[in-house]
C-alpha positions as protocol buffer text, in pm:
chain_id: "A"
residue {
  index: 1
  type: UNK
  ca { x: 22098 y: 16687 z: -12336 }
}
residue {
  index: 2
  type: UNK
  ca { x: 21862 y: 16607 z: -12095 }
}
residue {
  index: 3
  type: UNK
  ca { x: 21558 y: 16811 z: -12233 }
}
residue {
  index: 4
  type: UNK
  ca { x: 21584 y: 16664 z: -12544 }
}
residue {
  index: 5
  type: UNK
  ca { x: 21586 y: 16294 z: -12356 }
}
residue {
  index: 6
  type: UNK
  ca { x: 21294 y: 16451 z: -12178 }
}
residue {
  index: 7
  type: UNK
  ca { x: 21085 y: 16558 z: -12452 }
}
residue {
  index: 8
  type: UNK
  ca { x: 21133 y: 16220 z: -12685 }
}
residue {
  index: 9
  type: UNK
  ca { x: 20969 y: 16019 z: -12338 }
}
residue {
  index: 10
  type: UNK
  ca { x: 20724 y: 16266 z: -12327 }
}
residue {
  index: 11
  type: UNK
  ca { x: 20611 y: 16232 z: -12672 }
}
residue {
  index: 12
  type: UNK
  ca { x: 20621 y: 15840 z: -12650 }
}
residue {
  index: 13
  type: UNK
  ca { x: 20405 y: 15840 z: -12322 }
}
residue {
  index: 14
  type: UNK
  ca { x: 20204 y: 16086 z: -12528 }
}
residue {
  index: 15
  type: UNK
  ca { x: 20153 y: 15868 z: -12814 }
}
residue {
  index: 16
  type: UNK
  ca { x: 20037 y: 15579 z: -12587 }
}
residue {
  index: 17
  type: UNK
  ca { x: 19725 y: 15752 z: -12462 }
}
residue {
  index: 18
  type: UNK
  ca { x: 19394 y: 15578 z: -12619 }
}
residue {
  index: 19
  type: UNK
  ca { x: 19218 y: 15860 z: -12717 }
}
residue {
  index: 20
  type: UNK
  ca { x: 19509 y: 16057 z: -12894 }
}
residue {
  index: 21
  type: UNK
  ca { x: 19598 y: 15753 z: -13112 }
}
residue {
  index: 22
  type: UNK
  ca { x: 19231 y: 15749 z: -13186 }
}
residue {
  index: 23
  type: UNK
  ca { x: 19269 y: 16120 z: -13303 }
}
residue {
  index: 24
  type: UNK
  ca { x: 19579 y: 16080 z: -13476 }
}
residue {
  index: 25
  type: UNK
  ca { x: 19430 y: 15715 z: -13694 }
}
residue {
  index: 26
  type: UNK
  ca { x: 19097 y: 15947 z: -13771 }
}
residue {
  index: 27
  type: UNK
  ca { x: 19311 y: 16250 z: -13927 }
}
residue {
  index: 28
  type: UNK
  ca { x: 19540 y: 15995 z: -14084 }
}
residue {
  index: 29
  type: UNK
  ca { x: 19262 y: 15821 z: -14260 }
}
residue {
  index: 30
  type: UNK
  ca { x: 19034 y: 16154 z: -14301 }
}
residue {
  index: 31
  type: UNK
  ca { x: 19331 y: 16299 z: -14538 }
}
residue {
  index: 32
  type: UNK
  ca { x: 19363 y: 15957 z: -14692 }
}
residue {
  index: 33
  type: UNK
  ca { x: 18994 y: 15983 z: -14805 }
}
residue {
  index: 34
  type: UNK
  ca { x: 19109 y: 16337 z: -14948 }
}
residue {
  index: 35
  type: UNK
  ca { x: 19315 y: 16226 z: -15132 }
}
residue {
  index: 36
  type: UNK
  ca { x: 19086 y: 15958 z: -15267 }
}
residue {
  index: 37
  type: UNK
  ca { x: 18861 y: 16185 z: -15369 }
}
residue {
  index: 38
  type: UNK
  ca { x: 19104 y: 16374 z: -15540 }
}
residue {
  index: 39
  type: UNK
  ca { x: 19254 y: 16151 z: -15711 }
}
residue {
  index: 40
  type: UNK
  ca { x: 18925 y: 16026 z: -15883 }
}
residue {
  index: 41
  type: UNK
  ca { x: 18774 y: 16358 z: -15941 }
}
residue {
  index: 42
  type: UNK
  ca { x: 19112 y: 16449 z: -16140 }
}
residue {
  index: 43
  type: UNK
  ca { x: 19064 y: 16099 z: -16312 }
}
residue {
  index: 44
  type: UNK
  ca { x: 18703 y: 16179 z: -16389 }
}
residue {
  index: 45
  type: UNK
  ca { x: 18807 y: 16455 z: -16582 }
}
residue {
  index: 46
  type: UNK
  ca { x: 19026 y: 16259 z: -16821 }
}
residue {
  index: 47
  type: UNK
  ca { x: 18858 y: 15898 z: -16812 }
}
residue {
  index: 48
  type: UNK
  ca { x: 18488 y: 16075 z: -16859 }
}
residue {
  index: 49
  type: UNK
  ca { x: 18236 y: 15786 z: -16779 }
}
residue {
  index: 50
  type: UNK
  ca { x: 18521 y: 15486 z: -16736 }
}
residue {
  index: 51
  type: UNK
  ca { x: 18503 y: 15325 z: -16364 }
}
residue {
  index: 52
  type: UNK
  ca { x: 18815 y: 15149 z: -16396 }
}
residue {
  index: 53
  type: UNK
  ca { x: 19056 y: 15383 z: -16403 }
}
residue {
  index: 54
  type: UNK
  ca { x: 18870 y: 15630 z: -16185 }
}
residue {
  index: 55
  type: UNK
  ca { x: 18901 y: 15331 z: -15947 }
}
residue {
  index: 56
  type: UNK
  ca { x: 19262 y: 15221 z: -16003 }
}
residue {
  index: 57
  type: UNK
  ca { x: 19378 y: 15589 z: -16019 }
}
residue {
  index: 58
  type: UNK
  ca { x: 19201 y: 15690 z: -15672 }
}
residue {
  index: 59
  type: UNK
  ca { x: 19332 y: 15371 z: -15498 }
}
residue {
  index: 60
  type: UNK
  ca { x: 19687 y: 15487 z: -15621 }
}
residue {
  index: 61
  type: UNK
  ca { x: 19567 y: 15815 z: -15484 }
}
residue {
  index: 62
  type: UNK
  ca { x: 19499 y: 15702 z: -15158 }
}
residue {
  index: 63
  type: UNK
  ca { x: 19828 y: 15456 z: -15113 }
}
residue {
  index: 64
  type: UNK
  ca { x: 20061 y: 15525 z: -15360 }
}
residue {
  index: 65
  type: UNK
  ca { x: 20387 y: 15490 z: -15103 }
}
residue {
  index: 66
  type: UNK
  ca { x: 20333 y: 15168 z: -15063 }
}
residue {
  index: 67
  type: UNK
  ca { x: 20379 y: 15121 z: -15463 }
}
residue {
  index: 68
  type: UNK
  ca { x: 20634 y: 15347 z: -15491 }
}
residue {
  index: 69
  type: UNK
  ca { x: 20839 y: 15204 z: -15232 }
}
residue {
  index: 70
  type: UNK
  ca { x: 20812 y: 14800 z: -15415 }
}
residue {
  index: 71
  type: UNK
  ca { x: 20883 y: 14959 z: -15724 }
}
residue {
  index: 72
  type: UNK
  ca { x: 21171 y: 15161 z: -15581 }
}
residue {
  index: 73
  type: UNK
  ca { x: 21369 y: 14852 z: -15427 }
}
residue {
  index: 74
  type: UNK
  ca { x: 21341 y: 14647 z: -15742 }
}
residue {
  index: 75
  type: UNK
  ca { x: 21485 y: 14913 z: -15888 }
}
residue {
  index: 76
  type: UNK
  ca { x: 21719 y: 14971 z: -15641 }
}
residue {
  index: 77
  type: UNK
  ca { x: 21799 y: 14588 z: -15683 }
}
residue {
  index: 78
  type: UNK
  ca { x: 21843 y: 14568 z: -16067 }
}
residue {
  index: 79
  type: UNK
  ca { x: 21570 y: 14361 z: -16046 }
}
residue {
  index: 80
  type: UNK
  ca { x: 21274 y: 14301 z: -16296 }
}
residue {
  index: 81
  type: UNK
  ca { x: 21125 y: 14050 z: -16047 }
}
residue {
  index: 82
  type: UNK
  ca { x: 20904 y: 14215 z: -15820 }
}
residue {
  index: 83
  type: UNK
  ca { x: 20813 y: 13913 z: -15537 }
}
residue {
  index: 84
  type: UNK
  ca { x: 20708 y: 14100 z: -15249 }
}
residue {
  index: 85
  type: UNK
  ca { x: 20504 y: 14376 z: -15150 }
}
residue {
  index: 86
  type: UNK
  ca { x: 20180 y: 14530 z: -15247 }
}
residue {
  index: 87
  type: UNK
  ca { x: 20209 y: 14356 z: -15614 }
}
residue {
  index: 88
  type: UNK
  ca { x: 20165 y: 14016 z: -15496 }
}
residue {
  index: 89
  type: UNK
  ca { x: 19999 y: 14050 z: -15141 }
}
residue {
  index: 90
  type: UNK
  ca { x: 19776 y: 14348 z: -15121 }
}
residue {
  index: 91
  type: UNK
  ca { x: 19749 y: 14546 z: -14821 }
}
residue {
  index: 92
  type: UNK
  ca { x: 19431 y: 14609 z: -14612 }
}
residue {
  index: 93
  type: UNK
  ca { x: 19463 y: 14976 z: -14667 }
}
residue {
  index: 94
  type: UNK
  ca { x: 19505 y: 14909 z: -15022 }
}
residue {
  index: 95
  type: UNK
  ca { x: 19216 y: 14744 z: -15035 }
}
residue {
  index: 96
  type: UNK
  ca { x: 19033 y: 15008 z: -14854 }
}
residue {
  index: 97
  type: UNK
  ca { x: 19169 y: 15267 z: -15098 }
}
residue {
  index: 98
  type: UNK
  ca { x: 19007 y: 15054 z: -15401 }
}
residue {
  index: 99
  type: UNK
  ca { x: 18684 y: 15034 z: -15183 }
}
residue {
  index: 100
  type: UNK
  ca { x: 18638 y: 15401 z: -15096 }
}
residue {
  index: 101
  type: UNK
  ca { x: 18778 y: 15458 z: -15479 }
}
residue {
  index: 102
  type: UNK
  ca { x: 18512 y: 15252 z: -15585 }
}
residue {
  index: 103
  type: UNK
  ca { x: 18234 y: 15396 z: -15341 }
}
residue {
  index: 104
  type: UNK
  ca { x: 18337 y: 15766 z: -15495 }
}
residue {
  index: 105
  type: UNK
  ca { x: 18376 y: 15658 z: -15815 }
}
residue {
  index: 106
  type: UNK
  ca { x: 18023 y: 15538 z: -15841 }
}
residue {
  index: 107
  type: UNK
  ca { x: 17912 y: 15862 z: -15665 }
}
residue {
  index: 108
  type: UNK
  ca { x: 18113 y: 16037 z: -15939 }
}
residue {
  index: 109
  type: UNK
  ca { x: 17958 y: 15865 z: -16208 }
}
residue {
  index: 110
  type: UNK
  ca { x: 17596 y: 15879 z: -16102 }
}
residue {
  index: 111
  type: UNK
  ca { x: 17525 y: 15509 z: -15967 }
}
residue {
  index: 112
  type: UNK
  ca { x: 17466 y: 15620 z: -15640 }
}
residue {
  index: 113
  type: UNK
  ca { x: 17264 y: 15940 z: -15617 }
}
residue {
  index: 114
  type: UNK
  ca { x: 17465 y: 16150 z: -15355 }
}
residue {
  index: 115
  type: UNK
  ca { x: 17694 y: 16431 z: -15338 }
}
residue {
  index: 116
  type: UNK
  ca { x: 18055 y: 16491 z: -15234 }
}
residue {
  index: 117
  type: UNK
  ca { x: 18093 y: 16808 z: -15017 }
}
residue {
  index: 118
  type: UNK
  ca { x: 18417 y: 16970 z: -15130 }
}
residue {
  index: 119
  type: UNK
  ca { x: 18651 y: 17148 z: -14878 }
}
């Protein structure tokens, strides 16, 4: 009824304020480096010393839907031709994903003397 209707403007006006969008992109991206991070520290456990495939698997750690959901309509499709989506045209958050990927997977592997705090 109407306090439904009232409650889905209030959460668009909501949404449209500056400083909560810049809240909500910051948490999105802050669990997106999470899951980066672990992604390639599982990865460094089984590739021990290879940056490739710490880098490919934390990238597919960090934006895996985006894969899933190309691969998914092809299949839905019955088709082996993949044309569109992150295959073909990558993404800018894919490429960030490979970049931070990369940027941990160094860390991980000692080319870049820092630590990763863990939490």
């Amino acid at each position: 009824g109407i306090n439904a209707e009232y409650g889905e403007i209030w959460h668009l006006k909501f949404y449209k304020i500056k400083p909560v969008q810049v809240l909500l992109m910051t948490v999105r991206e802050t669990r997106r480096c999470k899951k980066i991070l672990g992604a390639v520290n599982s990865a460094a456990a089984v590739f021990d010393g290879q940056w490739i495939p710490l880098i490919l698997v934390g990238a597919l750690g960090g934006c895996s839907g985006k894969f899933l959901q190309t691969t998914e309509e092809s299949v839905r499709k019955h088709s082996a031709e993949i044309s569109k989506g992150e295959f073909l045209q990558i993404s800018f958050v894919t490429k960030a994903s490979m970049l931070i990927s990369g940027i941990f997977s160094m860390i991980k592997a000692g080319a870049i003397p820092l630590t990763i705090a863990q939490g």
